[in-house]
Short mmCIF file of C-alpha atoms and ligand atoms in Angstrom, two decimals:
data_model
loop_
_atom_site.label_atom_id
_atom_site.label_comp_id
_atom_site.label_asym_id
_atom_site.label_seq_id
_atom_site.Cartn_x
_atom_site.Cartn_y
_atom_site.Cartn_z
CA MET A 1 127.16 134.23 176.95
CA LEU A 2 128.92 137.12 178.74
CA ASN A 3 128.15 139.31 175.76
CA ASP A 4 124.47 138.29 175.88
CA PHE A 5 124.35 139.13 179.56
CA LEU A 6 126.01 142.54 179.18
CA VAL A 7 123.53 143.42 176.43
CA PHE A 8 120.65 142.32 178.70
CA LEU A 9 122.00 144.35 181.64
CA ILE A 10 122.60 147.60 179.77
CA LYS A 11 119.55 147.33 177.53
CA TYR A 12 116.99 146.58 180.23
CA TYR A 13 118.43 148.04 183.41
CA GLY A 14 120.53 150.99 182.20
CA ALA A 15 117.63 153.46 182.08
CA ALA A 16 116.15 152.15 185.33
CA MET A 17 119.50 152.56 187.09
CA VAL A 18 119.93 156.13 185.80
CA ALA A 19 116.34 157.02 186.81
CA ASN A 20 116.88 155.57 190.26
CA ALA A 21 120.18 157.39 190.80
CA MET A 22 118.86 160.85 189.83
CA PRO A 23 116.73 161.63 192.95
CA VAL A 24 119.78 161.31 195.20
CA PHE A 25 120.86 164.78 194.01
CA ILE A 26 117.71 166.23 195.60
CA ARG A 27 118.65 167.04 199.16
CA GLU A 28 115.37 168.54 200.30
CA GLY A 29 112.13 168.81 198.37
CA THR A 30 108.38 168.65 198.67
CA PRO A 31 107.49 165.29 200.26
CA ILE A 32 105.13 163.25 198.06
CA ASP A 33 103.07 162.41 201.16
CA ARG A 34 103.04 166.09 202.19
CA GLY A 35 103.68 165.09 205.79
CA LEU A 36 100.69 162.76 205.93
CA ILE A 37 100.54 160.36 208.88
CA TRP A 38 99.19 156.83 208.19
CA VAL A 39 96.76 155.06 210.57
CA ASP A 40 99.71 153.50 212.45
CA GLY A 41 100.90 156.95 213.53
CA LYS A 42 103.91 156.84 211.17
CA ARG A 43 104.55 158.83 208.01
CA LEU A 44 102.95 157.49 204.82
CA LEU A 45 106.27 157.66 202.91
CA GLY A 46 108.59 160.08 204.74
CA ASN A 47 110.76 163.02 203.68
CA GLY A 48 113.00 160.81 201.50
CA LYS A 49 110.36 160.61 198.74
CA THR A 50 109.93 163.99 197.07
CA TRP A 51 108.14 165.28 193.97
CA GLU A 52 111.40 166.87 192.82
CA GLY A 53 113.19 163.50 193.14
CA LEU A 54 110.42 161.71 191.27
CA CYS A 55 110.47 164.29 188.44
CA MET A 56 114.27 164.14 188.18
CA GLY A 57 114.01 160.35 187.98
CA ILE A 58 111.33 160.44 185.28
CA LEU A 59 113.42 162.92 183.26
CA GLY A 60 116.64 160.96 183.74
CA GLY A 61 114.83 157.76 182.77
CA TYR A 62 113.50 159.45 179.63
CA LEU A 63 116.94 160.59 178.46
CA ALA A 64 118.57 157.25 179.31
CA ALA A 65 115.78 155.24 177.62
CA LEU A 66 116.10 157.42 174.52
CA SER A 67 119.89 157.07 174.39
CA ILE A 68 119.81 153.30 174.92
CA SER A 69 117.12 152.71 172.27
CA ILE A 70 119.10 154.85 169.79
CA PHE A 71 122.24 152.87 170.67
CA PHE A 72 120.46 149.56 170.02
CA LYS A 73 118.80 151.07 166.90
CA ASP A 74 115.38 149.98 168.20
CA THR A 75 112.88 152.82 168.56
CA LEU A 76 110.16 150.47 169.85
CA LEU A 77 112.37 149.85 172.85
CA PHE A 78 112.15 153.47 174.02
CA PRO A 79 108.63 153.47 175.56
CA LYS A 80 109.23 150.12 177.25
CA LEU A 81 112.51 151.26 178.82
CA TRP A 82 110.95 154.51 179.98
CA ILE A 83 107.92 152.74 181.46
CA ALA A 84 110.18 150.23 183.23
CA SER A 85 112.29 153.07 184.67
CA ILE A 86 109.16 154.80 185.99
CA ALA A 87 108.00 151.46 187.44
CA GLY A 88 111.36 151.34 189.22
CA LEU A 89 110.77 154.78 190.77
CA LEU A 90 107.34 153.60 191.93
CA GLY A 91 108.95 150.45 193.35
CA ASP A 92 111.23 152.66 195.45
CA ILE A 93 108.19 154.60 196.71
CA ILE A 94 106.40 151.33 197.59
CA GLU A 95 109.56 150.24 199.43
CA SER A 96 109.49 153.43 201.55
CA PHE A 97 105.82 152.75 202.31
CA LEU A 98 106.75 149.23 203.52
CA LYS A 99 109.72 150.55 205.53
CA ARG A 100 107.51 153.05 207.36
CA ARG A 101 104.97 150.32 208.14
CA LEU A 102 107.81 148.19 209.56
CA GLY A 103 108.80 151.16 211.73
CA ILE A 104 112.08 151.78 209.87
CA ARG A 105 112.83 155.50 209.79
CA ARG A 106 113.75 157.47 206.66
CA GLY A 107 117.28 156.64 205.65
CA ASP A 108 117.61 153.62 207.95
CA PRO A 109 118.49 150.42 206.10
CA LEU A 110 116.31 147.55 204.92
CA PRO A 111 118.96 145.32 203.34
CA LEU A 112 118.31 143.86 199.89
CA LEU A 113 115.02 145.71 199.37
CA ASP A 114 116.84 149.06 199.61
CA GLN A 115 119.11 148.00 196.76
CA LEU A 116 116.67 145.98 194.69
CA ASP A 117 113.35 147.84 195.07
CA PHE A 118 113.57 149.54 191.67
CA ALA A 119 115.07 146.54 189.87
CA ILE A 120 112.32 144.21 191.12
CA ALA A 121 109.65 146.68 189.96
CA SER A 122 111.30 147.18 186.55
CA THR A 123 111.59 143.41 186.08
CA ILE A 124 107.89 142.95 186.86
CA ALA A 125 107.11 145.76 184.37
CA TYR A 126 109.07 144.00 181.59
CA HIS A 127 107.32 140.71 182.40
CA LEU A 128 103.88 142.37 182.27
CA MET A 129 104.75 144.22 179.03
CA GLY A 130 105.74 140.87 177.49
CA GLU A 131 109.29 142.09 176.80
CA PHE A 132 110.80 139.04 178.51
CA SER A 133 109.61 136.35 180.86
CA ILE A 134 110.99 136.36 184.42
CA PHE A 135 111.13 132.54 184.26
CA ASP A 136 113.06 132.43 180.96
CA LYS A 137 115.57 135.04 182.09
CA ILE A 138 115.89 134.04 185.74
CA SER A 139 119.67 133.44 185.66
CA PHE A 140 120.34 136.79 183.94
CA ILE A 141 118.00 138.50 186.43
CA ILE A 142 119.79 137.03 189.46
CA LEU A 143 123.15 138.10 188.02
CA THR A 144 121.75 141.59 187.31
CA PHE A 145 120.47 141.91 190.88
CA THR A 146 123.87 140.84 192.25
CA ILE A 147 125.64 143.49 190.18
CA ILE A 148 123.09 146.13 191.26
CA ILE A 149 123.73 145.33 194.94
CA ILE A 150 127.50 145.76 194.41
CA LEU A 151 127.01 148.98 192.39
CA HIS A 152 124.60 150.30 195.01
CA ILE A 153 127.04 149.80 197.86
CA THR A 154 129.84 151.41 195.82
CA THR A 155 127.81 154.45 194.66
CA ASN A 156 126.22 154.99 198.08
CA THR A 157 129.63 155.04 199.72
CA ILE A 158 130.75 157.62 197.13
CA ALA A 159 127.53 159.66 197.65
CA TYR A 160 128.14 159.54 201.40
CA LEU A 161 131.74 160.71 201.01
CA MET A 162 130.52 163.51 198.71
CA LYS A 163 128.01 164.40 201.47
CA LEU A 164 125.04 163.78 199.13
CA LYS A 165 123.76 161.20 201.60
CA ASP A 166 123.79 161.40 205.39
CA LYS A 167 124.43 157.68 205.86
CA PRO A 168 126.65 155.32 203.88
CA TRP A 169 123.75 152.96 202.97
N1 LIG B 201 114.77 160.87 196.73
C1 LIG B 201 113.81 161.85 196.48
N2 LIG B 201 112.64 161.51 195.89
C2 LIG B 201 112.38 160.23 195.54
C3 LIG B 201 113.34 159.24 195.77
C4 LIG B 201 114.52 159.59 196.38
O1 LIG B 201 114.03 163.03 196.78
N3 LIG B 201 111.20 159.95 194.93
C5 LIG B 201 116.05 161.29 197.32
C6 LIG B 201 115.97 161.57 198.83
O2 LIG B 201 116.84 162.65 199.11
C7 LIG B 201 116.50 160.27 199.40
C8 LIG B 201 117.55 159.87 198.40
O3 LIG B 201 117.02 160.27 197.15
O4 LIG B 201 117.03 160.44 200.69
C9 LIG B 201 117.89 158.38 198.38
O5 LIG B 201 116.74 157.59 198.17
P1 LIG B 201 116.46 156.33 199.10
O6 LIG B 201 117.72 155.66 199.47
O7 LIG B 201 115.40 155.51 198.46
O8 LIG B 201 115.80 157.07 200.37
P2 LIG B 201 116.09 157.01 201.93
O9 LIG B 201 116.58 158.36 202.36
O10 LIG B 201 116.88 155.81 202.29
O11 LIG B 201 114.63 156.89 202.52
P3 LIG B 201 113.71 155.59 202.75
O12 LIG B 201 114.04 155.13 204.15
O13 LIG B 201 112.33 156.10 202.61
O14 LIG B 201 114.07 154.57 201.71
MG1 LIG B 202 114.57 153.13 198.61
#
């Protein structure tokens, strides 16, 4: 059972986690929204979503998806893992859109969604691609999300101490 779960976690969320961690190394870049203000007078996405970050994420997701599919000796897995990692990056962008609409400034916290944005989007991508059903795998998914929250808090604290992030969340 534990073995099954660890395989599930690494196989399906490894590439998405790598892709999502990559953009953090971009301190300043070209904002995806190019400074655009939405009808509510707030930024569309904000300065925390950059083209450089997105490209780094897509590249990181590619390399991780490739490595993981080679490790599991399943080449058909590669495109699915890469697509799911890109879906995760888009999920993070959608989360920033929602945060701005809620009046939360760039870098200010929105607990749970900040940590799970990419994982939720990747999970939906797998469900839509028919890789696994959210309903069949619900217990593994909940466990995965719990581990991601813990990992997120740990890595963000490290990134903050390394001065890669301005705030520890
Ligand atoms: N990042 C980026 N481009 C992206 C995603 C992330 O450059 N497409 C970088 C930014 O430097 C960002 C950091 O990764 O600050 C961490 O991402 P995240 O925590 O999602 O951004 P926040 O700064 O918290 O901004 P937001 O409030 O919009 O979530
Ligand atoms: Mg985010």
